[in-house]
Coordinates of N, CA, C and O in Angstrom, one line a residue:
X1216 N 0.8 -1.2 0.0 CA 0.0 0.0 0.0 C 0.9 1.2 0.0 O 2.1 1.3 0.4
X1217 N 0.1 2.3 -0.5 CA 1.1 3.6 -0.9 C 1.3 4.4 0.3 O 0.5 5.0 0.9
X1218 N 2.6 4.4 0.4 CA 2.8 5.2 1.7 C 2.3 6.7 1.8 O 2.4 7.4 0.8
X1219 N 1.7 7.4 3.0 CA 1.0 8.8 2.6 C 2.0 9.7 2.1 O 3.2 9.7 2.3
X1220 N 1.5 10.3 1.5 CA 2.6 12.1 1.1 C 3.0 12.6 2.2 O 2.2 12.6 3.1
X1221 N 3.8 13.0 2.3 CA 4.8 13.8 3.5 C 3.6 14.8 4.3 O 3.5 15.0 5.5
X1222 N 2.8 15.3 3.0 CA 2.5 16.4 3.7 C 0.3 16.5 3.5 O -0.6 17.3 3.2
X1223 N 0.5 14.6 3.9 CA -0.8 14.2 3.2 C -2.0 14.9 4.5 O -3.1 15.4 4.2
X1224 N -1.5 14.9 6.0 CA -2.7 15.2 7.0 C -2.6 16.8 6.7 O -3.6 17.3 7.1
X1225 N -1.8 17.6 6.2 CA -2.0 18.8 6.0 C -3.3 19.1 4.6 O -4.3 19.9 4.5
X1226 N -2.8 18.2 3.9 CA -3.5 18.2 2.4 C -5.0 17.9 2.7 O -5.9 18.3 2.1
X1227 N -5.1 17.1 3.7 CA -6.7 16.5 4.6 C -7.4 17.9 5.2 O -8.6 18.3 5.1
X1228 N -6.4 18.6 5.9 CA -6.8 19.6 7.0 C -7.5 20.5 5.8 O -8.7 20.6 5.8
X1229 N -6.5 21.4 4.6 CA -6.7 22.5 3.9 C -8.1 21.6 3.0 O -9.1 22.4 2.7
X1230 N -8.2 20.7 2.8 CA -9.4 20.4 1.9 C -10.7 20.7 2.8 O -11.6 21.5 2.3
X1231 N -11.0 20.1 4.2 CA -11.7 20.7 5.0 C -11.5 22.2 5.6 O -12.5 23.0 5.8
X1232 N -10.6 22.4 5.9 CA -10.7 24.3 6.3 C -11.4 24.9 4.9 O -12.5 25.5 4.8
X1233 N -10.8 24.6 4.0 CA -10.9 25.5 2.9 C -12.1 25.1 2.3 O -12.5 25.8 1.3
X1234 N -12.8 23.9 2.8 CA -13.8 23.6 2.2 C -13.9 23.2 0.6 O -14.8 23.4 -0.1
X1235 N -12.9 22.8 0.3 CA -13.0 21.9 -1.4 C -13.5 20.5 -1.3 O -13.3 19.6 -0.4
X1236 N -14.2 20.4 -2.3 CA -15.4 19.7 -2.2 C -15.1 19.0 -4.2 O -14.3 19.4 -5.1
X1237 N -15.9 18.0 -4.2 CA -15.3 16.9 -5.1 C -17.8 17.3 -5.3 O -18.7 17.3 -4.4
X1238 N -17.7 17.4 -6.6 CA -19.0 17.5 -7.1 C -20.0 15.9 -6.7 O -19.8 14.9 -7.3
X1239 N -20.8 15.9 -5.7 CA -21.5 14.5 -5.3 C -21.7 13.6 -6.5 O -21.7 12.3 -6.5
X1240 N -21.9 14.6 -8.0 CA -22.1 12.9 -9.2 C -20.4 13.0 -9.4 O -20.1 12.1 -10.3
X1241 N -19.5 13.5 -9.2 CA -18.4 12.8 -9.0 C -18.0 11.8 -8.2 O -17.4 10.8 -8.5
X1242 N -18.2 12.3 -7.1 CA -17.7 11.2 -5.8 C -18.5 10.1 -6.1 O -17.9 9.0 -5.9
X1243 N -19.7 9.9 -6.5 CA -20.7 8.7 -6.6 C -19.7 7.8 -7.9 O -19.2 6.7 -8.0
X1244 N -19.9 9.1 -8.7 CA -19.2 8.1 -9.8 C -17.8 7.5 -9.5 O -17.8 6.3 -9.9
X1245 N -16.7 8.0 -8.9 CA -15.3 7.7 -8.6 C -16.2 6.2 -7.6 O -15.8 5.1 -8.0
X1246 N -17.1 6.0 -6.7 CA -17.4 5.2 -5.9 C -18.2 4.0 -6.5 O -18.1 2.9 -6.0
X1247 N -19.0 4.2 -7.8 CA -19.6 3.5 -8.0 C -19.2 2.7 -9.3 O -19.8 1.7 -9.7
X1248 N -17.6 3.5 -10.1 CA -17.5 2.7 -11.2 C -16.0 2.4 -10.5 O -16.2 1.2 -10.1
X1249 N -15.2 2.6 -10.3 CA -13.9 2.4 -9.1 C -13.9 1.9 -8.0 O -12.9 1.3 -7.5
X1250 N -15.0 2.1 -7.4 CA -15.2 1.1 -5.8 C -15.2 -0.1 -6.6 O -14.4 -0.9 -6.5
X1251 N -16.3 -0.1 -7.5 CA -16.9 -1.8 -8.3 C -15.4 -2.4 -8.6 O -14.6 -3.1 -8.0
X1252 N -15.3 -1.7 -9.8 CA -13.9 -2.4 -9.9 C -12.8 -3.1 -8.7 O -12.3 -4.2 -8.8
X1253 N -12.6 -2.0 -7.5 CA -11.4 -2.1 -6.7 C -12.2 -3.4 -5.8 O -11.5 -4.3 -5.5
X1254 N -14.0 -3.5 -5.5 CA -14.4 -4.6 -4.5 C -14.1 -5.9 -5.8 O -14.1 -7.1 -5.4
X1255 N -13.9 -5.8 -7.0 CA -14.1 -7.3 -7.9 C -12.9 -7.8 -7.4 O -12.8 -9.1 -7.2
X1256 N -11.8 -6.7 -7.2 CA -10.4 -7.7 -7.0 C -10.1 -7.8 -5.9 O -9.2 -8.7 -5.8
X1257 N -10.5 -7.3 -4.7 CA -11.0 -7.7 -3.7 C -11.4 -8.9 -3.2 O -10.9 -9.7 -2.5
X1258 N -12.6 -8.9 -3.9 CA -13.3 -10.5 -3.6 C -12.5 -11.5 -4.3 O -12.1 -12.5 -3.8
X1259 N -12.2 -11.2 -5.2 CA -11.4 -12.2 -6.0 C -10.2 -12.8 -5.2 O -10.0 -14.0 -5.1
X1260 N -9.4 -11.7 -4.5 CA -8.3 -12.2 -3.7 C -9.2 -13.1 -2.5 O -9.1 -14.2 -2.1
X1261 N -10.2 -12.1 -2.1 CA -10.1 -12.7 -0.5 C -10.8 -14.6 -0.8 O -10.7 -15.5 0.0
X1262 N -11.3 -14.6 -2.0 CA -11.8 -15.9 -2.2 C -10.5 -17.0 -2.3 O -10.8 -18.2 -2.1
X1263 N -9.6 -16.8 -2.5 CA -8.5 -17.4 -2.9 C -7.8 -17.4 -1.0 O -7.9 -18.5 -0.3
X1264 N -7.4 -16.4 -0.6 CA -7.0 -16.7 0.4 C -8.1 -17.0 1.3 O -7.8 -17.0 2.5
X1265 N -9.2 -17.2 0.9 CA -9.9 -18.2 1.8 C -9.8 -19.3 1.6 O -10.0 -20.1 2.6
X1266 N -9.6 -19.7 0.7 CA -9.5 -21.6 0.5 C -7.8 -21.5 0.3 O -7.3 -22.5 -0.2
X1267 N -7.2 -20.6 0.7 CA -5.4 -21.1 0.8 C -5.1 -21.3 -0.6 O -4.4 -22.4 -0.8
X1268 N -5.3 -20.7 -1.8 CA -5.1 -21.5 -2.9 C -4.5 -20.2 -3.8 O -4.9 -19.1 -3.7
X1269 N -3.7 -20.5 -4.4 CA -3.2 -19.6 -5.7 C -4.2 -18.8 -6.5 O -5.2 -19.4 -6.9
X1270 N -4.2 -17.8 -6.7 CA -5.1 -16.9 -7.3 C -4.5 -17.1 -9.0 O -3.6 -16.6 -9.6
X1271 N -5.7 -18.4 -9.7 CA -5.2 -18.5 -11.0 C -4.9 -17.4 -12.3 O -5.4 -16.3 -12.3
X1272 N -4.2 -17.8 -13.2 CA -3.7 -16.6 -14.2 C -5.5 -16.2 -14.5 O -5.8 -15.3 -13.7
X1273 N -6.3 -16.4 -15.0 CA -7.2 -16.4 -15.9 C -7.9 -15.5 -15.0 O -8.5 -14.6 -15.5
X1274 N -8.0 -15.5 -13.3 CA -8.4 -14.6 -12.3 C -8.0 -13.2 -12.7 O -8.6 -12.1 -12.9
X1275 N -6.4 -13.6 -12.8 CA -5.1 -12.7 -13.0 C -5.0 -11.6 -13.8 O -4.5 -10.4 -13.6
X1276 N -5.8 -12.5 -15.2 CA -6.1 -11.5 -16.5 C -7.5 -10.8 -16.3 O -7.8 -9.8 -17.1
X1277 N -8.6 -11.3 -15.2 CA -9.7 -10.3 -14.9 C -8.9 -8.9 -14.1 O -9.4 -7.8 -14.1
X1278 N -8.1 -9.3 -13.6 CA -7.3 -8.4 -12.2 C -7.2 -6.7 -13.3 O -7.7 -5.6 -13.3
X1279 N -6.4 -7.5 -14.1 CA -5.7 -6.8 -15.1 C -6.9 -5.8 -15.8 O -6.7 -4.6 -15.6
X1280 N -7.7 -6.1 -16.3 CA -9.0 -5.4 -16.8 C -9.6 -4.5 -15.8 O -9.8 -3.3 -16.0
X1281 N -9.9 -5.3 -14.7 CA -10.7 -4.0 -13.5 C -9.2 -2.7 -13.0 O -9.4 -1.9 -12.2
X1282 N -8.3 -2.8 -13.4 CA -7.4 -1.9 -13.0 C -7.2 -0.8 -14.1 O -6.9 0.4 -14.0
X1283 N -7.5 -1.5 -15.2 CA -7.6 -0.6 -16.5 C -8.8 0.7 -16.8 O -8.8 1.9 -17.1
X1284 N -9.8 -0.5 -16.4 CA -10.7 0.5 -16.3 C -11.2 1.7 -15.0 O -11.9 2.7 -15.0
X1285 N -10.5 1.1 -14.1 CA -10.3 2.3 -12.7 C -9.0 3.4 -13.3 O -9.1 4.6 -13.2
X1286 N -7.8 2.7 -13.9 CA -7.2 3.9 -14.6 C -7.7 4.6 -15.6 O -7.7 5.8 -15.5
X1287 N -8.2 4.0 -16.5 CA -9.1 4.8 -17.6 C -9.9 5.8 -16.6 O -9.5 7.0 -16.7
X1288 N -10.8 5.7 -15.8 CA -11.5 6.6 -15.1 C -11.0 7.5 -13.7 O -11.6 8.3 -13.0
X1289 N -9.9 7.2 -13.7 CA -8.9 8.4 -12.9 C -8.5 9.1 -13.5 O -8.5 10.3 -13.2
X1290 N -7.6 8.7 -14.9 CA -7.2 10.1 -15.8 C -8.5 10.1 -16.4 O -8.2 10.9 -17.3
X1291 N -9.6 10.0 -16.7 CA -10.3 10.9 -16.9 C -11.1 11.9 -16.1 O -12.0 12.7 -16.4
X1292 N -10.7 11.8 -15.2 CA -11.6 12.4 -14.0 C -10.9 13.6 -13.6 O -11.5 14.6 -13.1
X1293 N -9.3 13.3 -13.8 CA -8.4 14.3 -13.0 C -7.7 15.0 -14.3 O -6.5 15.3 -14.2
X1294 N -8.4 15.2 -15.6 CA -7.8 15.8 -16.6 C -7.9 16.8 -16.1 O -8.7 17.0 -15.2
X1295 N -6.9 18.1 -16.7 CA -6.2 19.1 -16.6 C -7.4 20.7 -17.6 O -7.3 21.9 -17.5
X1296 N -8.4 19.5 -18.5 CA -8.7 20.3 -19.3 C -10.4 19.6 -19.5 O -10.7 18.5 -19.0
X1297 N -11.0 20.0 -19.9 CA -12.5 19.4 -19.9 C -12.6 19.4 -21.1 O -13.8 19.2 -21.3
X1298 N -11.8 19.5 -22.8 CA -12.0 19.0 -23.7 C -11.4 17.7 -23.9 O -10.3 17.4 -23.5
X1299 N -12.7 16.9 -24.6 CA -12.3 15.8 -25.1 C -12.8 14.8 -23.7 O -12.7 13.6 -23.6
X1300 N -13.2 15.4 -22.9 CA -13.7 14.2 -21.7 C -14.4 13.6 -22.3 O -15.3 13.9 -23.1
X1301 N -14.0 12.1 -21.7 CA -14.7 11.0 -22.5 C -16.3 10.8 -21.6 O -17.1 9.9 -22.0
X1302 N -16.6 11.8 -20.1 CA -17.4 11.8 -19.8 C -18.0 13.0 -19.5 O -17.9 13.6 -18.4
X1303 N -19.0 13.3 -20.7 CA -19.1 14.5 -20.9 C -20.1 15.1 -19.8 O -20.2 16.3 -19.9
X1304 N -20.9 14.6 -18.8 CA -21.3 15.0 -17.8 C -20.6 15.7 -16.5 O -21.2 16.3 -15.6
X1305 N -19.1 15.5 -16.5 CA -18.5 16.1 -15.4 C -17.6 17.0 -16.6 O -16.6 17.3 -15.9
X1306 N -17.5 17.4 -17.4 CA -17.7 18.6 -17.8 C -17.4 20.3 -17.4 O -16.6 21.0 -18.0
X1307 N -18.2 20.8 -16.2 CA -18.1 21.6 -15.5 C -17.6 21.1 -14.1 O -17.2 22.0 -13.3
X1308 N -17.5 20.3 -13.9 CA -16.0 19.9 -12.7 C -15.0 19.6 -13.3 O -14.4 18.9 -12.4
X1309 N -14.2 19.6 -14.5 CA -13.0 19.5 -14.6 C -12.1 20.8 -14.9 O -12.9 21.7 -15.1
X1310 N -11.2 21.3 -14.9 CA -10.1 20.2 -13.6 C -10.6 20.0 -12.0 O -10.9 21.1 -11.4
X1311 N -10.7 19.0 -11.4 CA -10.8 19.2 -10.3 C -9.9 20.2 -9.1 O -8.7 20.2 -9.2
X1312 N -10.1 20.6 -8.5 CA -8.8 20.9 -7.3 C -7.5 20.6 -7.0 O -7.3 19.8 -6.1
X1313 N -6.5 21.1 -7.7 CA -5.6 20.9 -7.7 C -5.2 19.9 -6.4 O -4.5 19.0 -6.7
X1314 N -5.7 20.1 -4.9 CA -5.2 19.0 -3.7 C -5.9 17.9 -4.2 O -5.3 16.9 -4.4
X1315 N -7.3 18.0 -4.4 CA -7.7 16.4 -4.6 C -7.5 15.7 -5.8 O -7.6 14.4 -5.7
X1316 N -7.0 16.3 -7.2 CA -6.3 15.6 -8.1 C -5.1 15.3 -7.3 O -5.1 14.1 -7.3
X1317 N -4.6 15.5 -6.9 CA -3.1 15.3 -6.4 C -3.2 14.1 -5.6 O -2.5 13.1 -5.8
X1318 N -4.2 14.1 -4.5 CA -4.5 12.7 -3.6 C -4.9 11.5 -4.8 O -4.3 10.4 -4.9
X1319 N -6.1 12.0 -5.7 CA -6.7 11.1 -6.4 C -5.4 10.5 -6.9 O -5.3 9.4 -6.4
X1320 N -4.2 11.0 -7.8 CA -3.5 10.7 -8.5 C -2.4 9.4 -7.9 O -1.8 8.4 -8.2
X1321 N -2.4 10.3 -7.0 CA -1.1 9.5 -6.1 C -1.7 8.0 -5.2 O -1.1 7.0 -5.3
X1322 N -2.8 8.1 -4.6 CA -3.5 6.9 -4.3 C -3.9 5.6 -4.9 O -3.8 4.4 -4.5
X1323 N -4.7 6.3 -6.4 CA -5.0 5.3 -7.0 C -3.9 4.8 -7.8 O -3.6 3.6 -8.0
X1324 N -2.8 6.5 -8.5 CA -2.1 5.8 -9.1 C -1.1 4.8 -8.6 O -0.4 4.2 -9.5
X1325 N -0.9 4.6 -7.4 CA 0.5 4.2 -6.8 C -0.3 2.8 -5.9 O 0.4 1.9 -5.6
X1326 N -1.4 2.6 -5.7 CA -2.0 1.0 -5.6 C -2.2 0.3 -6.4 O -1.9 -0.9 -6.3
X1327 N -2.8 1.1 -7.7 CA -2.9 0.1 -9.0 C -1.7 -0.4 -9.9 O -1.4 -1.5 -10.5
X1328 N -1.1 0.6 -9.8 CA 0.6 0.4 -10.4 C 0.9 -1.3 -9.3 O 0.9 -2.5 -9.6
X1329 N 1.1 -0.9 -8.7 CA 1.5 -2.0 -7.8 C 0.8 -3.0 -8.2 O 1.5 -3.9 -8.7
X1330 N -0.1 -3.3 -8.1 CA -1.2 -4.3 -8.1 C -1.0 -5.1 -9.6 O -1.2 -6.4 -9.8
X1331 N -0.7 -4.0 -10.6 CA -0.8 -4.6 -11.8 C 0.7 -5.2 -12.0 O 0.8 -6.3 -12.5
X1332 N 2.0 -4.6 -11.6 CA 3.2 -5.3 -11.2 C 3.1 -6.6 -11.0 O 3.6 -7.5 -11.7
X1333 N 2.2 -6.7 -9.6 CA 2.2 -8.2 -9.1 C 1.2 -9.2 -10.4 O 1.5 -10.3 -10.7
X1334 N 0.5 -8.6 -10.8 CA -0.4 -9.3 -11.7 C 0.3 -9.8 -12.6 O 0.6 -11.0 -12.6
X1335 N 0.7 -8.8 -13.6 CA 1.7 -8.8 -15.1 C 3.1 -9.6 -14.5 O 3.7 -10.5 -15.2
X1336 N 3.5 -9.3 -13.1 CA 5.0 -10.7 -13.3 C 4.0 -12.1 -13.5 O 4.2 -12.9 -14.5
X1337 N 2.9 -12.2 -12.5 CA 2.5 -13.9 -13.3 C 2.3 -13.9 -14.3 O 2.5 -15.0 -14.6
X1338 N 1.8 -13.0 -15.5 CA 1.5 -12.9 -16.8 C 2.3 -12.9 -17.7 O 2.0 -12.9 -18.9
X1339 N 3.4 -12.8 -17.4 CA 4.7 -12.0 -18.3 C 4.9 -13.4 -19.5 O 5.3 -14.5 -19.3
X1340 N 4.5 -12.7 -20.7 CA 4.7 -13.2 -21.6 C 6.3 -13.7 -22.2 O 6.7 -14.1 -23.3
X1341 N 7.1 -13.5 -21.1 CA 8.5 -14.2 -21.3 C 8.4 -15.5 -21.2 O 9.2 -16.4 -21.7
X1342 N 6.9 -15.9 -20.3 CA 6.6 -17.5 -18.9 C 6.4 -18.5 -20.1 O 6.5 -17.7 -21.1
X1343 N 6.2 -19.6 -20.5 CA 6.2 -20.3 -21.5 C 4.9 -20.4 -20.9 O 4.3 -20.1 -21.9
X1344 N 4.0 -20.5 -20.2 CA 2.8 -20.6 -19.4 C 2.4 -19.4 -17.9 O 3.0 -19.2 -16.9
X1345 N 1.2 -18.9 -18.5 CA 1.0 -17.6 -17.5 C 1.3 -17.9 -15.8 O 0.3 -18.4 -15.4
X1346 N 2.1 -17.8 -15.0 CA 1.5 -18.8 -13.7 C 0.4 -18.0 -12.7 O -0.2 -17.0 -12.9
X1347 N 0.4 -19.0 -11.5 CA -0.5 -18.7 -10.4 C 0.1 -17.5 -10.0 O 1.2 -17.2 -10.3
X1348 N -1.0 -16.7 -9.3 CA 0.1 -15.8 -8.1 C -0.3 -16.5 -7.0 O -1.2 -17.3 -6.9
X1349 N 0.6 -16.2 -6.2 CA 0.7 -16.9 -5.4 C 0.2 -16.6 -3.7 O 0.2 -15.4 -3.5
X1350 N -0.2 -17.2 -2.9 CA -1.1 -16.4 -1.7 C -0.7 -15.3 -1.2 O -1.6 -14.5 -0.8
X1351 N 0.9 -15.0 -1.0 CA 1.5 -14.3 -0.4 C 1.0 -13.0 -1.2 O 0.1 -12.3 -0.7
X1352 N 1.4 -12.8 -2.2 CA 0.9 -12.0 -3.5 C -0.6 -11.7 -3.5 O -0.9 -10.6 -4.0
X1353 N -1.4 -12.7 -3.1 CA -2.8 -11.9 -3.2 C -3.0 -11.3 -2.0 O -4.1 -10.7 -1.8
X1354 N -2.2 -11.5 -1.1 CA -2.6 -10.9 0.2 C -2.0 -9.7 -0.2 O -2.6 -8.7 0.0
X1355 N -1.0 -9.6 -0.9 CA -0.2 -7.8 -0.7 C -1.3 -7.3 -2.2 O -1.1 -6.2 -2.7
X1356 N -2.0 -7.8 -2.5 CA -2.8 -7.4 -3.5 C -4.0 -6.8 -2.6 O -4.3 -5.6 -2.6
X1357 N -4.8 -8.1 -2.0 CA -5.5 -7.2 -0.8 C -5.6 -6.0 0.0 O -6.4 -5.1 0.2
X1358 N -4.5 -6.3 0.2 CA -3.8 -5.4 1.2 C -3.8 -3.8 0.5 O -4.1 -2.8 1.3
X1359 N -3.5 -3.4 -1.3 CA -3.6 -2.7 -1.9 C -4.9 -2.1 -2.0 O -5.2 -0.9 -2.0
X1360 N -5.7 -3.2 -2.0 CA -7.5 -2.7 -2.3 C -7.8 -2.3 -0.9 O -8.2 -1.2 -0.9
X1361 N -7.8 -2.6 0.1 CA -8.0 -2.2 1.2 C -7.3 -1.0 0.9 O -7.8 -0.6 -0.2
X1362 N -6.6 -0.3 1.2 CA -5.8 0.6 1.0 C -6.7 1.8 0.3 O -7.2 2.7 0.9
X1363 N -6.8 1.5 -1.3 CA -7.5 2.3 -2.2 C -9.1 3.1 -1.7 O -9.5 4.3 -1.8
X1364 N -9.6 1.5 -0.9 CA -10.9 1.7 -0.3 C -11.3 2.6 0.6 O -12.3 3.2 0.7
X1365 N -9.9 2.7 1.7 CA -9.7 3.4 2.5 C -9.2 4.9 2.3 O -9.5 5.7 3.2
X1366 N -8.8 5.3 1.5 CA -8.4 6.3 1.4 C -9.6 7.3 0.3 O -9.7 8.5 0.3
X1367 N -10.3 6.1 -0.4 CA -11.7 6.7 -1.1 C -12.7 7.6 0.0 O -13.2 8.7 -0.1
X1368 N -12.5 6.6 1.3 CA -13.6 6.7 2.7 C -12.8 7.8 3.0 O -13.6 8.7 2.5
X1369 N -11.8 8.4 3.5 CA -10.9 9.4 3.9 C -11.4 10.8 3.0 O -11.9 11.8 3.5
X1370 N -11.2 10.6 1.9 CA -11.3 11.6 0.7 C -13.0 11.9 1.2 O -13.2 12.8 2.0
X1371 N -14.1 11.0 0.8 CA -15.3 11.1 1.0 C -16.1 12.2 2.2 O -16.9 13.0 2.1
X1372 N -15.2 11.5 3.2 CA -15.5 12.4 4.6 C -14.8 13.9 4.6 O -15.1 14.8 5.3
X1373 N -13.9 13.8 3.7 CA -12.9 15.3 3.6 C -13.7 16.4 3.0 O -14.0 17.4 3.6
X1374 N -14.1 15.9 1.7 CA -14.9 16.4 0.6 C -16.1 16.9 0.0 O -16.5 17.8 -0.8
X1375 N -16.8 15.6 0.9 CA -18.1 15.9 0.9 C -19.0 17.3 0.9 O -18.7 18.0 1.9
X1376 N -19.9 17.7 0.1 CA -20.4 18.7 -0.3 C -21.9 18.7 1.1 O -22.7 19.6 1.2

């Protein structure tokens, strides 16, 4: 999991003093198409390390897909510019706030980066055959979505309009 920013409980404090606020069909949306994704690999791990068993490649390659599309929907959420959004409803929230692009960026980007590391070495098309990951690995995979989840919940309570 991504260690906080140096200067992340300040970045918490100024979002609440200052009152910046993340638009509610944004936060729903970051929650409801990104939470989905982050609870699929979630459940996916915790099912594996519930029966003690290797989280198979073919799991591995769903892993890969729900992380794609949580990144597809963080850069588009935290574009710099509101042409060309591929979701043309948040529109007049883009760019968001320079502090909560900054958290958004660094949170999701630095769990899923990870997450997809551990995924792509069992995948690595070097392998003559995709392998298992292996339990230890889905736990630090876990451990990542927990992570993401939590800091969604942090943001939420920060932000909230």
């Amino acid at each position: 999991m991504a260690n906080p920013l140096p200067n992340e409980d300040e970045l918490f404090r100024k979002i609440r003093e200052e009152k910046i606020t993340i638009d509610p069909m944004a936060l729903d949306f970051l929650y409801r198409y990104i939470g989905d994704d982050i609870t699929a690999i979630d459940l996916l791990c915790q099912y594996y390390l519930m029966i003690n068993e290797p989280l198979p490649a073919s799991d591995a390659q769903r892993i890969l897909i729900y992380t794609r599309d949580a990144e597809f929907i963080i850069k588009s959420i935290t574009r710099v510019s509101a042409e060309h959004i591929a979701f043309p409803q948040f529109k007049d929230m883009i760019p968001l706030h320079e502090t909560i692009k900054d958290l958004l960026t660094y949170h999701f980007g630095n769990g899923i980066y990870v997450i997809n590391l551990i995924v792509q070495d069992s995948l690595d098309p070097a392998n003559k055959e995709p392998r298992q990951i292996p339990v230890a690995h889905t736990q630090k995979i876990l451990e990542h979505t927990c992570a993401i989840k939590a800091f969604m919940e942090k943001l939420r309570l920060a932000a909230a309009v």
